[in-house]
CSV table of C-alpha atoms in Angstrom, one decimal:
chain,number,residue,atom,x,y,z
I,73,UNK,CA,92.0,-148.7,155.8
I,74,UNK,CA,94.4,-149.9,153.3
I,75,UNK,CA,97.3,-148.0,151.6
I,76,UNK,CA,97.0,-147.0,148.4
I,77,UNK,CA,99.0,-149.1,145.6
I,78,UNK,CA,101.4,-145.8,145.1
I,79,UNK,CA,101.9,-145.9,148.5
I,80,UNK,CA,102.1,-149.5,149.8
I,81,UNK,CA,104.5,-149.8,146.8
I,82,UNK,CA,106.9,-147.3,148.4
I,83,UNK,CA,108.1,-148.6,151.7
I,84,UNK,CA,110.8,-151.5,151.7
I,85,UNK,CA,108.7,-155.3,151.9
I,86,UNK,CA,111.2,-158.1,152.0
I,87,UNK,CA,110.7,-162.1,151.0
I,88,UNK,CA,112.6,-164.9,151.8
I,89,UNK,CA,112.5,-167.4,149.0
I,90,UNK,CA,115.5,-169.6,149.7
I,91,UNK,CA,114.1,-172.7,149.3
I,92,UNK,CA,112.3,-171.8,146.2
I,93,UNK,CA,115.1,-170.8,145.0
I,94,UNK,CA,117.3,-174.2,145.6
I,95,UNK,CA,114.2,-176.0,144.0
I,96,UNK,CA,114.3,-173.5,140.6
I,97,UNK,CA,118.4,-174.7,140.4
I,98,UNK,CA,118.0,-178.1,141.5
I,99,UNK,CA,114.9,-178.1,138.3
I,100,UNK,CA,117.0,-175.9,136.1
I,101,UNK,CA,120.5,-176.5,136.4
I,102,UNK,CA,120.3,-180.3,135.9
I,103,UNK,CA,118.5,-179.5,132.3
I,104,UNK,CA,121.8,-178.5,131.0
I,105,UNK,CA,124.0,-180.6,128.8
I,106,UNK,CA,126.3,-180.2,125.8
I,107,UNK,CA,127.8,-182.2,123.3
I,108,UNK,CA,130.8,-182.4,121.7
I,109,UNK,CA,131.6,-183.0,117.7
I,110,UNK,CA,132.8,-186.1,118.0
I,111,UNK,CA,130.0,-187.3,120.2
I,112,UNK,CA,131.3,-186.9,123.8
I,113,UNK,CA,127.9,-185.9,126.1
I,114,UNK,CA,128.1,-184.1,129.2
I,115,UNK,CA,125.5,-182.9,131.4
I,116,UNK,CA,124.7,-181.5,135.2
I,117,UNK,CA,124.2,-184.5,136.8
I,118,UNK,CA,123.1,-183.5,140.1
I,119,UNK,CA,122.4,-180.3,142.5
I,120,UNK,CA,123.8,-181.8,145.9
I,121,UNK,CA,123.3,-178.1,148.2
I,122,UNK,CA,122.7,-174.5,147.8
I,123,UNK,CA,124.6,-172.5,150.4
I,124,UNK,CA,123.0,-168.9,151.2
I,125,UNK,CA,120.1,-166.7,151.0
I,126,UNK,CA,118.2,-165.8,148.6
I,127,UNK,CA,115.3,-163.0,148.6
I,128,UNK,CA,112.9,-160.9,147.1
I,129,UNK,CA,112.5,-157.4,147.9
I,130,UNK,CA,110.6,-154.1,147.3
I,131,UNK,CA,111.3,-150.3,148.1
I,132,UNK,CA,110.0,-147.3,145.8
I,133,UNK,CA,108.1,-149.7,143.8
I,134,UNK,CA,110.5,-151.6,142.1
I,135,UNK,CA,111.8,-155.0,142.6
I,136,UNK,CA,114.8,-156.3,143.7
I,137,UNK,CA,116.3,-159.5,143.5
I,138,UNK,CA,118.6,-160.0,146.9
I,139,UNK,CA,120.8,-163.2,146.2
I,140,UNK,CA,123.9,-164.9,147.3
I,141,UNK,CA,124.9,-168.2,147.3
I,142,UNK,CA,127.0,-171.6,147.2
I,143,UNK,CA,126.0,-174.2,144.8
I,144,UNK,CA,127.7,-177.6,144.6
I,145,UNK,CA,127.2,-179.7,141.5
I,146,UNK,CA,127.6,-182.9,140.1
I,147,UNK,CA,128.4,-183.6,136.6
I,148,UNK,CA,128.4,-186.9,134.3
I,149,UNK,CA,129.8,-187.5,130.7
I,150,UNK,CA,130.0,-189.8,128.2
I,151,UNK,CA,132.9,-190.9,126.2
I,152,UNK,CA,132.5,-192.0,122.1
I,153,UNK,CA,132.2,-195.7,123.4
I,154,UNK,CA,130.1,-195.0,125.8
I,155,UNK,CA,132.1,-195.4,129.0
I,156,UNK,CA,130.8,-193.3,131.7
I,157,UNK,CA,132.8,-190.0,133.8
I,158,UNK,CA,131.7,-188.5,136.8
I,159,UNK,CA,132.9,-185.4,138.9
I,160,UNK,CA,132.0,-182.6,140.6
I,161,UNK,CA,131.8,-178.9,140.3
I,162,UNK,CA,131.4,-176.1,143.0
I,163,UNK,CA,130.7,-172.3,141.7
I,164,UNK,CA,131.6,-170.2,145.2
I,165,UNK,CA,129.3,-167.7,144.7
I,166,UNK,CA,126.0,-167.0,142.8
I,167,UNK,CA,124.7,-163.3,143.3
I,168,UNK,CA,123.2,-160.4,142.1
I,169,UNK,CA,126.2,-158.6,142.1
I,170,UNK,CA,127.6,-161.5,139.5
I,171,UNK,CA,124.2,-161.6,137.3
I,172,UNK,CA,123.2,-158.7,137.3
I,173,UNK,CA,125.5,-156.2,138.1
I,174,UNK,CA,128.2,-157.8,136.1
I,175,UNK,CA,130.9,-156.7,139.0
I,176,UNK,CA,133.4,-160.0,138.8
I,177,UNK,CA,133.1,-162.8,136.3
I,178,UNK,CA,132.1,-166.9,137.9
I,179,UNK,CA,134.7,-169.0,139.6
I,180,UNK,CA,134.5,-172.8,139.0
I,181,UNK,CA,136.0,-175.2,141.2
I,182,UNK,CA,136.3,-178.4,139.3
I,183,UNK,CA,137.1,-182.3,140.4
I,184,UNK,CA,137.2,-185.7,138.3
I,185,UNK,CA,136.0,-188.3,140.1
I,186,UNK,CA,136.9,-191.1,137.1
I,187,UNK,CA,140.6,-192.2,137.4
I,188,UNK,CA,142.3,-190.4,134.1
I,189,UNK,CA,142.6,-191.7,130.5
I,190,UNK,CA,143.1,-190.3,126.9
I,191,UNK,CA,138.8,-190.3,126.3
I,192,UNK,CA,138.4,-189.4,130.1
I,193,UNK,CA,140.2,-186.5,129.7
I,194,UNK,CA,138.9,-185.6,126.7
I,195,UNK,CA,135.7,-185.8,128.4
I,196,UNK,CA,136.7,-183.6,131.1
I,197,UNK,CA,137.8,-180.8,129.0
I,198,UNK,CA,134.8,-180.5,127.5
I,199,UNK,CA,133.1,-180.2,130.9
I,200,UNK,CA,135.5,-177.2,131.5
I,201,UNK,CA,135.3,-175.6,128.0
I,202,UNK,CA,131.4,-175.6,127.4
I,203,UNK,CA,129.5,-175.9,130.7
I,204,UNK,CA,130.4,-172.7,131.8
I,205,UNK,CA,128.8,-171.0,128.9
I,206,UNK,CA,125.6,-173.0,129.6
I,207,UNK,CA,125.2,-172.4,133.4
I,208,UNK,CA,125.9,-168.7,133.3
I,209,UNK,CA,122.8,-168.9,130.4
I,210,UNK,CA,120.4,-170.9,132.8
I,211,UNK,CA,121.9,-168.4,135.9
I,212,UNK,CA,121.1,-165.0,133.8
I,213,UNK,CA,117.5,-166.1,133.9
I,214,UNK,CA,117.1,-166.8,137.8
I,215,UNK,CA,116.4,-162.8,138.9
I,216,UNK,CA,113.5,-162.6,136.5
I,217,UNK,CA,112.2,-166.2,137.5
I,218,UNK,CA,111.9,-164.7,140.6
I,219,UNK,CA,110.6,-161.7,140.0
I,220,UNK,CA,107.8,-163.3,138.1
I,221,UNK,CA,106.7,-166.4,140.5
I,222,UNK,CA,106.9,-164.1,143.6
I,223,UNK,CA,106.6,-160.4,142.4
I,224,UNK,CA,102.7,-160.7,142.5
I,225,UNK,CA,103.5,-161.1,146.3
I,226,UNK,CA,105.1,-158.1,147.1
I,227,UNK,CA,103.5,-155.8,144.5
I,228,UNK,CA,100.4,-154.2,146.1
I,229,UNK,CA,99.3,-152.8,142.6
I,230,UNK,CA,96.7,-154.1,138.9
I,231,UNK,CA,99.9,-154.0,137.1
I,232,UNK,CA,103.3,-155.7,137.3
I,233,UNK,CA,106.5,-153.4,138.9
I,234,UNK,CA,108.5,-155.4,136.3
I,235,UNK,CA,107.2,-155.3,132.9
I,236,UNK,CA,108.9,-156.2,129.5
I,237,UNK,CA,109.4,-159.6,129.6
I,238,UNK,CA,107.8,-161.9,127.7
I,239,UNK,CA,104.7,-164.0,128.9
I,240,UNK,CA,104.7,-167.2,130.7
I,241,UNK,CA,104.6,-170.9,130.0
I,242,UNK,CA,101.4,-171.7,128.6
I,243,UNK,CA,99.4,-174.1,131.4
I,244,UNK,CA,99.9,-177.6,131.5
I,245,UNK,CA,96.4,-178.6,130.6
I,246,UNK,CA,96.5,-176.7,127.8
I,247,UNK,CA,98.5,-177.9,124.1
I,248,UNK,CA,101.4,-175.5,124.1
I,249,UNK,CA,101.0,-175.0,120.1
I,250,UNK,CA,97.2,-174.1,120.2
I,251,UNK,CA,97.8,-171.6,123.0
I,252,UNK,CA,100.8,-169.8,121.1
I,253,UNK,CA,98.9,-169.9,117.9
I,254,UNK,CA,95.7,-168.7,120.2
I,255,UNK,CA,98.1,-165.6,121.0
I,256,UNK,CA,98.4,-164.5,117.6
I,257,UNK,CA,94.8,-163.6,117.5
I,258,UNK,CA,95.4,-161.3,120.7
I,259,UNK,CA,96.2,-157.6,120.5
I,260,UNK,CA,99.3,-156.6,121.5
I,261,UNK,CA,98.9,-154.6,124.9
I,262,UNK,CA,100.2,-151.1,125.5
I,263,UNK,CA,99.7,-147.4,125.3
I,264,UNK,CA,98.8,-146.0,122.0
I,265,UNK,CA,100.6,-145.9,118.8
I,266,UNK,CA,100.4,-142.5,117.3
I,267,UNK,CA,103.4,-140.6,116.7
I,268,UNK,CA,105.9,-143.2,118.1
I,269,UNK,CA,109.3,-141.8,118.3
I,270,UNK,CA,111.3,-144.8,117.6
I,271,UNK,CA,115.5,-146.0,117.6
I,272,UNK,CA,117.6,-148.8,116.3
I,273,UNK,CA,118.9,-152.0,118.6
I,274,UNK,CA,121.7,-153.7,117.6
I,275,UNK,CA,123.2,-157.3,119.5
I,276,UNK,CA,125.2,-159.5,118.2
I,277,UNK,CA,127.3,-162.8,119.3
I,278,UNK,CA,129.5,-165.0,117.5
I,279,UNK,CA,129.0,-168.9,118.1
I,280,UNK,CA,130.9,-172.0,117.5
I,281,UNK,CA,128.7,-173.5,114.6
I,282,UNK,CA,127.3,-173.4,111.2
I,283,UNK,CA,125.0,-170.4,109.7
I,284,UNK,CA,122.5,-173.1,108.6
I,285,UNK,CA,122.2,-174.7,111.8
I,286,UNK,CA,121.3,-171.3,113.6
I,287,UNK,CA,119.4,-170.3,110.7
I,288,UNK,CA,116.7,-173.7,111.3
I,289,UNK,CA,117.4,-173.3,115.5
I,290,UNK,CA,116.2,-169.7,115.2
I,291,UNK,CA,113.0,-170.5,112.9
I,292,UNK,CA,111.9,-174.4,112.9
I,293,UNK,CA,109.1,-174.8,114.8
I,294,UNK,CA,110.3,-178.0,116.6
I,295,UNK,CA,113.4,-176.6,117.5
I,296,UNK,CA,112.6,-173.2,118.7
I,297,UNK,CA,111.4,-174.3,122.0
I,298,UNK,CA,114.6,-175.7,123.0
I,299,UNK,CA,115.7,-172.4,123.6
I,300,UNK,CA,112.9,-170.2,124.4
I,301,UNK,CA,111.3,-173.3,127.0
I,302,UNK,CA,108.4,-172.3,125.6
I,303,UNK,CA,105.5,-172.5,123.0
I,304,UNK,CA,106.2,-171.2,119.5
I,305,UNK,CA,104.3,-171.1,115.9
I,306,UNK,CA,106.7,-170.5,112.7
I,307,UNK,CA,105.8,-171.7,109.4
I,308,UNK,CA,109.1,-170.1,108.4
I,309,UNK,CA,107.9,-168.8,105.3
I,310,UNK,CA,107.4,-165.0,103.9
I,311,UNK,CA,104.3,-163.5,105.0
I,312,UNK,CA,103.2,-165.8,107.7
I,313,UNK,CA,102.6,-165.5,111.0
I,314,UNK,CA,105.0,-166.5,114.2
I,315,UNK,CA,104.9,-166.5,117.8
I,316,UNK,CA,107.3,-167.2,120.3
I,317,UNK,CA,107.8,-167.0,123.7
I,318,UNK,CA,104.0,-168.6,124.2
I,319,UNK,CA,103.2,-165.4,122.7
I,320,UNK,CA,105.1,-163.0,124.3
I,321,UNK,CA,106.7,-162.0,120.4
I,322,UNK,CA,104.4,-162.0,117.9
I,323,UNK,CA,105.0,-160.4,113.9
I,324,UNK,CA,104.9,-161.8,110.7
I,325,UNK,CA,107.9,-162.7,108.3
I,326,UNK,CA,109.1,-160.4,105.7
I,327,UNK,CA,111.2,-163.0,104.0
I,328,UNK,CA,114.0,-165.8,104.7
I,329,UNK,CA,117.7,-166.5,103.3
I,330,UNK,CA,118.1,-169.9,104.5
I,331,UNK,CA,121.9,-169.3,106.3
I,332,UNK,CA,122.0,-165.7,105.2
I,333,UNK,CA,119.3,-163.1,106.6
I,334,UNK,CA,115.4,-163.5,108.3
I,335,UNK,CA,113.5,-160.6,108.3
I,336,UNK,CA,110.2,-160.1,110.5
I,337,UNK,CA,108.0,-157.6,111.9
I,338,UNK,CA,108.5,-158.3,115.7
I,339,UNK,CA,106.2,-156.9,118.2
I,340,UNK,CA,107.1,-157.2,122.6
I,341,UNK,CA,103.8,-158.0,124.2
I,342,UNK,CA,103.7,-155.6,127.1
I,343,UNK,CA,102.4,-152.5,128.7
I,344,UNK,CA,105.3,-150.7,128.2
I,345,UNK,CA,105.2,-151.8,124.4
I,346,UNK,CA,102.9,-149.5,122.2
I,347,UNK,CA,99.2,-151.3,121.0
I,348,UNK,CA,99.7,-152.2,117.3
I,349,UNK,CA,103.2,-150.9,116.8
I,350,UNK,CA,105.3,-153.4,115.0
I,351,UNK,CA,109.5,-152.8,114.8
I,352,UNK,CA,111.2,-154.9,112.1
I,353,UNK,CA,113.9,-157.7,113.8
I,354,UNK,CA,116.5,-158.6,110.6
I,355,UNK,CA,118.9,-161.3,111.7
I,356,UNK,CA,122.0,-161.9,109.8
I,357,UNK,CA,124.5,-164.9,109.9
I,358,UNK,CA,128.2,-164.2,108.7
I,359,UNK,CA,129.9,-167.5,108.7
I,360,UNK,CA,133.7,-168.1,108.5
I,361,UNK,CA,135.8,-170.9,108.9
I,362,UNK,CA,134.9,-172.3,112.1
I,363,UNK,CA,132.0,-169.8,113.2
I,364,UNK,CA,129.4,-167.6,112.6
I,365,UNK,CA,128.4,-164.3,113.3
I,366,UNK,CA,124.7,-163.5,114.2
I,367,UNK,CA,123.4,-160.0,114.4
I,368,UNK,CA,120.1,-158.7,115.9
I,369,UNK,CA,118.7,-155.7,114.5
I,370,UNK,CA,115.9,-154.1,115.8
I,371,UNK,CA,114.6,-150.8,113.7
I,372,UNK,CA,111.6,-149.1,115.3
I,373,UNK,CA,112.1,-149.4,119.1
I,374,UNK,CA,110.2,-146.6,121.2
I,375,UNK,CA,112.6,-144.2,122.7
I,376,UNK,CA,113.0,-144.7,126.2
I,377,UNK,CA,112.7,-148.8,126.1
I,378,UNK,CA,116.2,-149.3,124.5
I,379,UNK,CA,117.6,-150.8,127.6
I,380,UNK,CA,114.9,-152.8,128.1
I,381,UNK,CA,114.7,-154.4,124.7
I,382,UNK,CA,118.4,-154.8,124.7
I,383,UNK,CA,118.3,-156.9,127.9
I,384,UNK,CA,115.5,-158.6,126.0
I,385,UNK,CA,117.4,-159.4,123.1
I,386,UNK,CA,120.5,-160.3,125.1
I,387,UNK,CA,118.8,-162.5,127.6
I,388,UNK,CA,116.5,-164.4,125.1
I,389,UNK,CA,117.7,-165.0,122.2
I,390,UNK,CA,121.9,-164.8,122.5
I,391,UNK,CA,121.6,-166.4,126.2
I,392,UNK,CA,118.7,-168.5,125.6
I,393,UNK,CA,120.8,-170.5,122.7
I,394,UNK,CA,124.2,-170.7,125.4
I,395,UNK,CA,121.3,-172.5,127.4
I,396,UNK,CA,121.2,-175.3,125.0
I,397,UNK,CA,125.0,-175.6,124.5
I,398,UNK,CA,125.8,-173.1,121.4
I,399,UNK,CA,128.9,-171.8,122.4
I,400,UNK,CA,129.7,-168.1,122.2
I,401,UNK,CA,133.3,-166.9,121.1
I,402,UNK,CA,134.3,-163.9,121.9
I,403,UNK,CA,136.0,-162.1,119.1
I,404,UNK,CA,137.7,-158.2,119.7
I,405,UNK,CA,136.9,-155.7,117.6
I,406,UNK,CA,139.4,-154.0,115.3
I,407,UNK,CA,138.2,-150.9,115.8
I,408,UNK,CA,138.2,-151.0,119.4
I,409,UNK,CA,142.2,-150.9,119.7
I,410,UNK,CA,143.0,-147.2,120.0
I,411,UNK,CA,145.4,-146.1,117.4
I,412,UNK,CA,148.3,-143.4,118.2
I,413,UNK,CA,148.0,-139.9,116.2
I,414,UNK,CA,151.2,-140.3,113.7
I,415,UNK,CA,152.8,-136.8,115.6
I,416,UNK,CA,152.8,-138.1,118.8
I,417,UNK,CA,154.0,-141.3,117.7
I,418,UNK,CA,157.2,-139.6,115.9
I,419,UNK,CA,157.8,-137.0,118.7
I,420,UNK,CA,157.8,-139.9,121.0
I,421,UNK,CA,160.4,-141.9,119.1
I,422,UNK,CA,162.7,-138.9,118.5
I,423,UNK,CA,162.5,-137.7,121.6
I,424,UNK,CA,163.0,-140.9,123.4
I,425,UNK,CA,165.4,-142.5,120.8
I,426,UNK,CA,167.3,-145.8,122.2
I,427,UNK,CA,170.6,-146.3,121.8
I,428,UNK,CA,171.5,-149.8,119.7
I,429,UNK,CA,174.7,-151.9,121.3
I,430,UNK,CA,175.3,-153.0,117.9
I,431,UNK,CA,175.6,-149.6,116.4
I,432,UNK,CA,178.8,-148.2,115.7
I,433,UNK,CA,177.1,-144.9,116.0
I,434,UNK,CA,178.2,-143.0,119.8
I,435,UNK,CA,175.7,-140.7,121.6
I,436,UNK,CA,177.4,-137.7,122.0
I,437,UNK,CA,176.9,-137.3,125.7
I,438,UNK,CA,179.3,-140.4,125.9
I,439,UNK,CA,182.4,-138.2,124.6
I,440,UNK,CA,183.6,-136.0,127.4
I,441,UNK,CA,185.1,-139.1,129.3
I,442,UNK,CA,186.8,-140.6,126.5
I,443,UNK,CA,188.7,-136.9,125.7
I,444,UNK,CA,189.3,-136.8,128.7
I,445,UNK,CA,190.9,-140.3,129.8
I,446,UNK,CA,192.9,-139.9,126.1
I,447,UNK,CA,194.0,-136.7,127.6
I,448,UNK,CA,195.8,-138.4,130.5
I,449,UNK,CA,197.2,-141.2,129.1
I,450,UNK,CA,198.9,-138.8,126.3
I,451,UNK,CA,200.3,-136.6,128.9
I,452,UNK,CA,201.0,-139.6,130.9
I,453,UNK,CA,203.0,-140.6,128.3
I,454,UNK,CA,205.1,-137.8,127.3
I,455,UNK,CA,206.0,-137.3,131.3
I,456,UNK,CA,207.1,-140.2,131.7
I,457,UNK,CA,210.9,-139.8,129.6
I,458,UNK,CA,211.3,-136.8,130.9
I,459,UNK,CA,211.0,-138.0,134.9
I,460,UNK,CA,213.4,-140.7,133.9
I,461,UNK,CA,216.0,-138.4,132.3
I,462,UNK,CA,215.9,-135.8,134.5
I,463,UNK,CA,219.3,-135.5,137.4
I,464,UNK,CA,218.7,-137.5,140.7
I,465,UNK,CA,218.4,-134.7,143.6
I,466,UNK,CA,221.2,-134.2,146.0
């Protein structure tokens, strides 16, 4: 007699997927490649091993990706007049602990295989400054990559243990643009909508380019699936419809500032999304001199999915254009240096008040030796005539 789902779902099931796994980075990581201003190109040439284990596993009903690994790279570039560079790039260790539990940052071990020049080494610095961005991109998607070709395999259940991502591919047999626009005609999937109690999500990430070139990235229809590897409909125009993620987003626009602001309705197609609730996505781009700031705001997210959505927001839209070379600056906030109350700040200075070597000002705990060494010589001096005068002893 078999379990039921609530029950098979509890106890631990465990799946090696290692060589699945090397496949997805041997497929993946070599679709990465960035280019430089000036024209310099460079790109993961090559995935030459993949060290470890890698596994899928399930206990209490939720999924959990189990990963550790070695991965040595190749790399090529391309100088302005077209003269080839190779080397080589080894990143110790891949894991869930890195990805998703953000507990240390990625270590690059980098070689140049091409002897060294000025344009060599110009195209070697770019390997170092923009790669990383785009592999740890790619890498954030591999745990749900998993999840979703081999979840189905673990999961003894109608429904999904992971949900809140957005759909698949669209088949191969099928025109990606006729099945995203095919989506739009579908209802979005979830519980009901009365009486949703809903929040604000707010991301935001500042990359090395101009507000216009996000602003087309974000809503041409040719370019969006660059960066979402997937099919898309946008007619970029107010009150039109859109679908991205082969129809895993879905709303309509509410109007467009080319460079300045998009507004949409935006609705997550999944169970743990309510049917026919829409929340309203405005994206704004803040350009400055050499960058521009892009902010995600989300109004009318159910309570209770805010994590969710933020990982959402995060992982496909700010990570999903690292993927494709945009790189990401990281710029502190103001407000996030703590400032000293002004009391503290002036009991602290008067009570631990330095003494300046070019001050002609003396501490007073310094006087008591000077009295008293002026004392000495003084009597020093006035016993001294008097010794001499006085008659020898007989």
């Amino acid at each position: 007699m078999a379990l039921p789902p609530s029950t098979a779902n509890w106890h631990w099931k465990n799946k090696n997927i290692t060589k699945w796994g090397t496949e997805w980075m041997k497929r993946e990581l070599t679709s990465i490649s960035v280019t430089s201003e000036k024209g310099e190109l460079v790109s993961i040439s090559s995935v030459n091993d993949v060290d470890g284990d890698i596994e899928l596993g399930q206990r209490k009903s939720k999924l959990i990706t189990i990963f550790d690994t070695r991965v040595d790279l190749s790399w090529t570039g391309t100088t302005t007049d077209g003269s080839e560079v190779k080397g080589s790039l080894t990143i110790p260790e891949v894991s869930h602990e890195i990805i998703c539990d953000k507990l240390s940052d990625f270590v690059y071990e980098w070689s140049l295989s091409t002897s060294p020049s000025a344009e060599v080494n110009t195209v070697y610095a770019l390997a170092r400054s923009r790669l990383p961005a785009a592999l740890e991109a790619k890498l954030a998607t591999f745990p749900q990559a998993i999840i979703e070709a081999h979840g189905k395999d673990l999961t003894v259940s109608a429904e999904p243990s992971r949900t809140g991502t957005p759909a698949p591919s669209a088949p191969a047999d099928k025109p990606a643009a006729s099945v995203a626009r095919s989506a739009l005609s579908q209802p979005i999937r979830g519980g009901a909508a009365a009486n949703v109690n809903t929040t604000t999500v707010t991301v935001s990430a500042t990359f090395q380019a101009s507000a216009d070139d996000l602003f087309s990235i974000l809503t041409d229809q040719a370019r969006i699936p660059s960066w979402t590897r997937s099919a898309a409909v946008s007619a970029a125009k107010p009150d039109t419809e859109y679908s991205l993620f082969g129809g895993g987003v879905q709303g309509k626009y509410v109007s467009l500032e080319n460079g300045k602001q998009v507004v949409q309705t935006w609705a997550l197609k999944s169970p743990t999304w309510p049917a026919e609730h829409y929340a309203t996505l405005t994206t704004s781009f803040d350009q400055s001199t050499d960058s521009t700031k892009v902010t995600w705001s989300l109004a009318g997210v159910p309570l209770g999915t805010e994590d969710e959505i933020e990982r959402n927001l995060k992982g496909y839209y700010i990570h999903g254009l690292k993927s494709i070379g945009y790189v990401e600056l990281y710029v502190p906030e103001l407000s996030s240096v703590p400032s000293k109350p002004a009391s503290r700040s002036s009991t602290s200075r008067s009570s631990k008040k330095k003494v300046d070597t070019n001050s002609d000002e003396t501490p007073p705990s310094n006087y008591l030796p000077a009295v008293i060494v002026g004392v000495l010589v003084l009597a020093a001096a006035f016993s001294i005539p008097y010794l001499s005068s006085a008659p020898a002893s007989k």
